[in-house]
Amino acid sequence: MNTENIMKILVIHGPNLNLLGHRDKKEYGTLTLDKLNKRLRKCAAERGMELRIFQFNSEEKIIRTLHRHRNRCDAVIINPAAYTHYSYAIRDAIELIPGPVVEVHLSNIDEREPFRRISVTKDVCIRQIYGKKEKSYTEALAFLHDHLKKKA
Ligand code: DQA
């Protein structure tokens, strides 16, 4: 962990998540990305965690950001969105992160179209949390908090 003892967590939202609130509410819930991020910041602050949050629609920007932060954060929460199902490039970038990475999804990817049941990124993540709408993210924060505490 970094010297200040504040856990620094990188949060990456993948493509189309900028339009949360307009996407299928049954799958993704009603929160806009702004509101989701506010909840995450509150949840993180309560646990003494600091978040750097990004949303990108392109694979390249996700990969660049993972590279740039790989030695500057204690852990990563990533929702690769549709890239989950086919981006080996994002998988390889996740593999380069020294700390734990949690893959999250708002919807239950196991009970949707068959292509969503495949995650090419989950094997390089310490945990995959899905199907709980915004709670998938807050659960990931709580998990990482406990995990990093145990390792400290
Ligand atoms: C998603 C699930 C993906 O299949 C989809 O392409 C998304 C969002 C989720 O959070 O449930 O854009 O990652």
PDB file of C-alpha atoms and ligand atoms in Angstrom:
ATOM      1  CA  MET A   1       0.000   0.000   0.000  1.00  0.00           C
ATOM      2  CA  ASN A   2       1.149   3.592  -0.564  1.00  0.00           C
ATOM      3  CA  THR A   3       2.893   5.626   2.141  1.00  0.00           C
ATOM      4  CA  GLU A   4      -0.160   7.661   3.270  1.00  0.00           C
ATOM      5  CA  ASN A   5      -2.012   4.421   4.009  1.00  0.00           C
ATOM      6  CA  ILE A   6      -4.918   5.568   1.893  1.00  0.00           C
ATOM      7  CA  MET A   7      -5.990   2.816  -0.450  1.00  0.00           C
ATOM      8  CA  LYS A   8      -5.923   4.182  -3.981  1.00  0.00           C
ATOM      9  CA  ILE A   9      -8.386   2.447  -6.267  1.00  0.00           C
ATOM     10  CA  LEU A  10      -8.630   2.907 -10.024  1.00  0.00           C
ATOM     11  CA  VAL A  11     -12.199   2.527 -11.335  1.00  0.00           C
ATOM     12  CA  ILE A  12     -12.743   2.069 -15.082  1.00  0.00           C
ATOM     13  CA  HIS A  13     -16.158   2.033 -16.724  1.00  0.00           C
ATOM     14  CA  GLY A  14     -16.128   0.715 -20.281  1.00  0.00           C
ATOM     15  CA  PRO A  15     -18.085   1.617 -23.413  1.00  0.00           C
ATOM     16  CA  ASN A  16     -21.679   2.839 -23.319  1.00  0.00           C
ATOM     17  CA  LEU A  17     -21.685   3.144 -19.533  1.00  0.00           C
ATOM     18  CA  ASN A  18     -21.674   6.936 -19.985  1.00  0.00           C
ATOM     19  CA  LEU A  19     -25.318   6.455 -20.981  1.00  0.00           C
ATOM     20  CA  LEU A  20     -26.431   4.689 -17.817  1.00  0.00           C
ATOM     21  CA  GLY A  21     -29.849   5.995 -16.897  1.00  0.00           C
ATOM     22  CA  HIS A  22     -30.823   5.767 -20.592  1.00  0.00           C
ATOM     23  CA  ARG A  23     -29.861   2.121 -21.111  1.00  0.00           C
ATOM     24  CA  ASP A  24     -32.172  -0.806 -20.326  1.00  0.00           C
ATOM     25  CA  LYS A  25     -33.157  -0.091 -16.709  1.00  0.00           C
ATOM     26  CA  LYS A  26     -34.183  -3.696 -16.086  1.00  0.00           C
ATOM     27  CA  GLU A  27     -30.600  -4.816 -16.744  1.00  0.00           C
ATOM     28  CA  TYR A  28     -28.591  -1.826 -15.595  1.00  0.00           C
ATOM     29  CA  GLY A  29     -30.745  -0.024 -13.032  1.00  0.00           C
ATOM     30  CA  THR A  30     -31.840   3.593 -12.985  1.00  0.00           C
ATOM     31  CA  LEU A  31     -28.725   5.433 -11.817  1.00  0.00           C
ATOM     32  CA  THR A  32     -26.837   7.717 -14.166  1.00  0.00           C
ATOM     33  CA  LEU A  33     -23.064   7.276 -14.257  1.00  0.00           C
ATOM     34  CA  ASP A  34     -22.703  10.502 -12.274  1.00  0.00           C
ATOM     35  CA  LYS A  35     -24.947   9.221  -9.517  1.00  0.00           C
ATOM     36  CA  LEU A  36     -23.226   5.847  -9.495  1.00  0.00           C
ATOM     37  CA  ASN A  37     -19.847   7.550  -9.152  1.00  0.00           C
ATOM     38  CA  LYS A  38     -21.128   9.745  -6.294  1.00  0.00           C
ATOM     39  CA  ARG A  39     -22.281   6.606  -4.451  1.00  0.00           C
ATOM     40  CA  LEU A  40     -18.941   4.967  -5.032  1.00  0.00           C
ATOM     41  CA  ARG A  41     -17.025   7.997  -3.746  1.00  0.00           C
ATOM     42  CA  LYS A  42     -19.173   8.090  -0.603  1.00  0.00           C
ATOM     43  CA  CYS A  43     -18.711   4.381  -0.006  1.00  0.00           C
ATOM     44  CA  ALA A  44     -14.948   4.710  -0.586  1.00  0.00           C
ATOM     45  CA  ALA A  45     -14.580   7.739   1.711  1.00  0.00           C
ATOM     46  CA  GLU A  46     -16.310   5.839   4.533  1.00  0.00           C
ATOM     47  CA  ARG A  47     -13.594   3.198   4.216  1.00  0.00           C
ATOM     48  CA  GLY A  48     -10.634   5.553   3.816  1.00  0.00           C
ATOM     49  CA  MET A  49     -10.246   4.742   0.145  1.00  0.00           C
ATOM     50  CA  GLU A  50      -9.508   7.185  -2.669  1.00  0.00           C
ATOM     51  CA  LEU A  51     -10.917   6.648  -6.155  1.00  0.00           C
ATOM     52  CA  ARG A  52      -9.670   7.699  -9.598  1.00  0.00           C
ATOM     53  CA  ILE A  53     -12.661   7.134 -11.851  1.00  0.00           C
ATOM     54  CA  PHE A  54     -12.655   7.023 -15.670  1.00  0.00           C
ATOM     55  CA  GLN A  55     -15.136   6.090 -18.382  1.00  0.00           C
ATOM     56  CA  PHE A  56     -13.953   5.300 -21.895  1.00  0.00           C
ATOM     57  CA  ASN A  57     -15.701   4.150 -25.026  1.00  0.00           C
ATOM     58  CA  SER A  58     -12.498   2.995 -26.686  1.00  0.00           C
ATOM     59  CA  GLU A  59     -10.345  -0.023 -25.995  1.00  0.00           C
ATOM     60  CA  GLU A  60      -7.156   1.969 -26.513  1.00  0.00           C
ATOM     61  CA  LYS A  61      -7.999   4.476 -23.777  1.00  0.00           C
ATOM     62  CA  ILE A  62      -8.848   1.702 -21.328  1.00  0.00           C
ATOM     63  CA  ILE A  63      -5.504   0.010 -22.033  1.00  0.00           C
ATOM     64  CA  ARG A  64      -3.521   3.275 -21.795  1.00  0.00           C
ATOM     65  CA  THR A  65      -5.148   4.075 -18.458  1.00  0.00           C
ATOM     66  CA  LEU A  66      -4.405   0.628 -17.060  1.00  0.00           C
ATOM     67  CA  HIS A  67      -0.763   1.042 -18.150  1.00  0.00           C
ATOM     68  CA  ARG A  68      -0.490   4.550 -16.717  1.00  0.00           C
ATOM     69  CA  HIS A  69      -1.887   3.574 -13.327  1.00  0.00           C
ATOM     70  CA  ARG A  70      -0.418   0.118 -12.939  1.00  0.00           C
ATOM     71  CA  ASN A  71       2.116   1.255 -10.363  1.00  0.00           C
ATOM     72  CA  ARG A  72       0.076   4.137  -8.976  1.00  0.00           C
ATOM     73  CA  CYS A  73      -2.913   2.319  -7.520  1.00  0.00           C
ATOM     74  CA  ASP A  74      -3.392  -0.398  -4.946  1.00  0.00           C
ATOM     75  CA  ALA A  75      -6.216  -2.119  -6.823  1.00  0.00           C
ATOM     76  CA  VAL A  76      -8.549  -1.790  -9.797  1.00  0.00           C
ATOM     77  CA  ILE A  77     -12.290  -2.144 -10.314  1.00  0.00           C
ATOM     78  CA  ILE A  78     -13.151  -2.526 -13.973  1.00  0.00           C
ATOM     79  CA  ASN A  79     -16.378  -2.958 -15.876  1.00  0.00           C
ATOM     80  CA  PRO A  80     -15.038  -3.654 -19.367  1.00  0.00           C
ATOM     81  CA  ALA A  81     -18.679  -3.686 -20.631  1.00  0.00           C
ATOM     82  CA  ALA A  82     -18.923  -5.327 -24.081  1.00  0.00           C
ATOM     83  CA  TYR A  83     -15.112  -5.685 -24.227  1.00  0.00           C
ATOM     84  CA  THR A  84     -15.459  -8.280 -21.463  1.00  0.00           C
ATOM     85  CA  HIS A  85     -16.655 -10.760 -24.035  1.00  0.00           C
ATOM     86  CA  TYR A  86     -13.848 -10.483 -26.580  1.00  0.00           C
ATOM     87  CA  SER A  87     -10.973  -8.123 -25.742  1.00  0.00           C
ATOM     88  CA  TYR A  88      -7.809 -10.145 -25.256  1.00  0.00           C
ATOM     89  CA  ALA A  89      -5.950  -6.818 -25.381  1.00  0.00           C
ATOM     90  CA  ILE A  90      -7.728  -5.615 -22.229  1.00  0.00           C
ATOM     91  CA  ARG A  91      -7.175  -9.007 -20.648  1.00  0.00           C
ATOM     92  CA  ASP A  92      -3.425  -8.695 -21.278  1.00  0.00           C
ATOM     93  CA  ALA A  93      -3.402  -5.156 -19.831  1.00  0.00           C
ATOM     94  CA  ILE A  94      -5.198  -6.367 -16.691  1.00  0.00           C
ATOM     95  CA  GLU A  95      -2.623  -9.127 -16.326  1.00  0.00           C
ATOM     96  CA  LEU A  96       0.069  -6.427 -16.067  1.00  0.00           C
ATOM     97  CA  ILE A  97      -1.512  -4.849 -12.977  1.00  0.00           C
ATOM     98  CA  PRO A  98       0.457  -5.873  -9.891  1.00  0.00           C
ATOM     99  CA  GLY A  99      -2.441  -5.401  -7.456  1.00  0.00           C
ATOM    100  CA  PRO A 100      -5.829  -7.138  -7.323  1.00  0.00           C
ATOM    101  CA  VAL A 101      -8.356  -6.402 -10.057  1.00  0.00           C
ATOM    102  CA  VAL A 102     -12.105  -6.987  -9.639  1.00  0.00           C
ATOM    103  CA  GLU A 103     -14.330  -7.306 -12.714  1.00  0.00           C
ATOM    104  CA  VAL A 104     -17.839  -5.973 -12.179  1.00  0.00           C
ATOM    105  CA  HIS A 105     -21.059  -5.926 -14.157  1.00  0.00           C
ATOM    106  CA  LEU A 106     -24.344  -4.290 -13.304  1.00  0.00           C
ATOM    107  CA  SER A 107     -26.435  -6.942 -15.037  1.00  0.00           C
ATOM    108  CA  ASN A 108     -26.504 -10.693 -14.609  1.00  0.00           C
ATOM    109  CA  ILE A 109     -24.333 -11.641 -17.582  1.00  0.00           C
ATOM    110  CA  ASP A 110     -24.996 -15.329 -16.931  1.00  0.00           C
ATOM    111  CA  GLU A 111     -28.701 -14.995 -17.617  1.00  0.00           C
ATOM    112  CA  ARG A 112     -28.641 -12.901 -20.777  1.00  0.00           C
ATOM    113  CA  GLU A 113     -27.649 -13.602 -24.376  1.00  0.00           C
ATOM    114  CA  PRO A 114     -25.110 -16.472 -24.734  1.00  0.00           C
ATOM    115  CA  PHE A 115     -22.308 -14.132 -25.904  1.00  0.00           C
ATOM    116  CA  ARG A 116     -22.464 -12.308 -22.559  1.00  0.00           C
ATOM    117  CA  ARG A 117     -21.784 -15.505 -20.620  1.00  0.00           C
ATOM    118  CA  ILE A 118     -18.213 -15.464 -21.914  1.00  0.00           C
ATOM    119  CA  SER A 119     -15.709 -13.291 -20.099  1.00  0.00           C
ATOM    120  CA  VAL A 120     -12.182 -13.319 -21.493  1.00  0.00           C
ATOM    121  CA  THR A 121     -11.060 -11.055 -18.648  1.00  0.00           C
ATOM    122  CA  LYS A 122     -12.335 -12.834 -15.549  1.00  0.00           C
ATOM    123  CA  ASP A 123      -9.441 -15.314 -15.260  1.00  0.00           C
ATOM    124  CA  VAL A 124      -6.949 -12.486 -14.734  1.00  0.00           C
ATOM    125  CA  CYS A 125      -9.143 -10.892 -12.057  1.00  0.00           C
ATOM    126  CA  ILE A 126      -9.205 -11.872  -8.399  1.00  0.00           C
ATOM    127  CA  ARG A 127     -13.017 -11.790  -8.419  1.00  0.00           C
ATOM    128  CA  GLN A 128     -15.972 -11.248 -10.728  1.00  0.00           C
ATOM    129  CA  ILE A 129     -19.089  -9.616  -9.242  1.00  0.00           C
ATOM    130  CA  TYR A 130     -22.223  -9.229 -11.355  1.00  0.00           C
ATOM    131  CA  GLY A 131     -25.984  -9.024 -11.388  1.00  0.00           C
ATOM    132  CA  LYS A 132     -26.375  -6.647  -8.459  1.00  0.00           C
ATOM    133  CA  LYS A 133     -26.732  -3.369 -10.373  1.00  0.00           C
ATOM    134  CA  GLU A 134     -24.733  -0.609  -8.618  1.00  0.00           C
ATOM    135  CA  LYS A 135     -24.203  -2.919  -5.640  1.00  0.00           C
ATOM    136  CA  SER A 136     -21.790  -4.938  -7.796  1.00  0.00           C
ATOM    137  CA  TYR A 137     -19.436  -1.957  -7.559  1.00  0.00           C
ATOM    138  CA  THR A 138     -19.959  -1.248  -3.851  1.00  0.00           C
ATOM    139  CA  GLU A 139     -19.433  -4.936  -3.086  1.00  0.00           C
ATOM    140  CA  ALA A 140     -16.189  -4.801  -5.075  1.00  0.00           C
ATOM    141  CA  LEU A 141     -15.032  -1.825  -2.989  1.00  0.00           C
ATOM    142  CA  ALA A 142     -15.848  -3.616   0.261  1.00  0.00           C
ATOM    143  CA  PHE A 143     -14.077  -6.757  -0.958  1.00  0.00           C
ATOM    144  CA  LEU A 144     -10.929  -4.833  -1.947  1.00  0.00           C
ATOM    145  CA  HIS A 145     -10.932  -2.917   1.327  1.00  0.00           C
ATOM    146  CA  ASP A 146     -10.893  -6.174   3.324  1.00  0.00           C
ATOM    147  CA  HIS A 147      -8.461  -7.865   0.967  1.00  0.00           C
ATOM    148  CA  LEU A 148      -5.909  -5.015   1.063  1.00  0.00           C
ATOM    149  CA  LYS A 149      -6.272  -4.657   4.850  1.00  0.00           C
ATOM    150  CA  LYS A 150      -5.436  -8.350   5.307  1.00  0.00           C
ATOM    151  CA  LYS A 151      -2.344  -7.945   3.117  1.00  0.00           C
ATOM    152  CA  ALA A 152      -1.100  -4.734   4.834  1.00  0.00           C
TER     153      ALA A 152
HETATM  154  C1  DQA B   1     -22.208  -4.885 -18.682  1.00  0.00           C
HETATM  155  C2  DQA B   1     -22.648  -6.174 -19.409  1.00  0.00           C
HETATM  156  C3  DQA B   1     -22.098  -6.219 -20.829  1.00  0.00           C
HETATM  157  O1  DQA B   1     -22.530  -7.408 -21.472  1.00  0.00           O
HETATM  158  C4  DQA B   1     -22.626  -5.035 -21.631  1.00  0.00           C
HETATM  159  O2  DQA B   1     -22.067  -5.042 -22.922  1.00  0.00           O
HETATM  160  C5  DQA B   1     -22.426  -3.729 -20.948  1.00  0.00           C
HETATM  161  C6  DQA B   1     -22.571  -3.646 -19.495  1.00  0.00           C
HETATM  162  C7  DQA B   1     -22.854  -4.755 -17.310  1.00  0.00           C
HETATM  163  O3  DQA B   1     -22.396  -3.927 -16.528  1.00  0.00           O
HETATM  164  O4  DQA B   1     -23.827  -5.445 -17.006  1.00  0.00           O
HETATM  165  O5  DQA B   1     -22.243  -2.699 -21.597  1.00  0.00           O
HETATM  166  O6  DQA B   1     -20.806  -4.943 -18.496  1.00  0.00           O
END
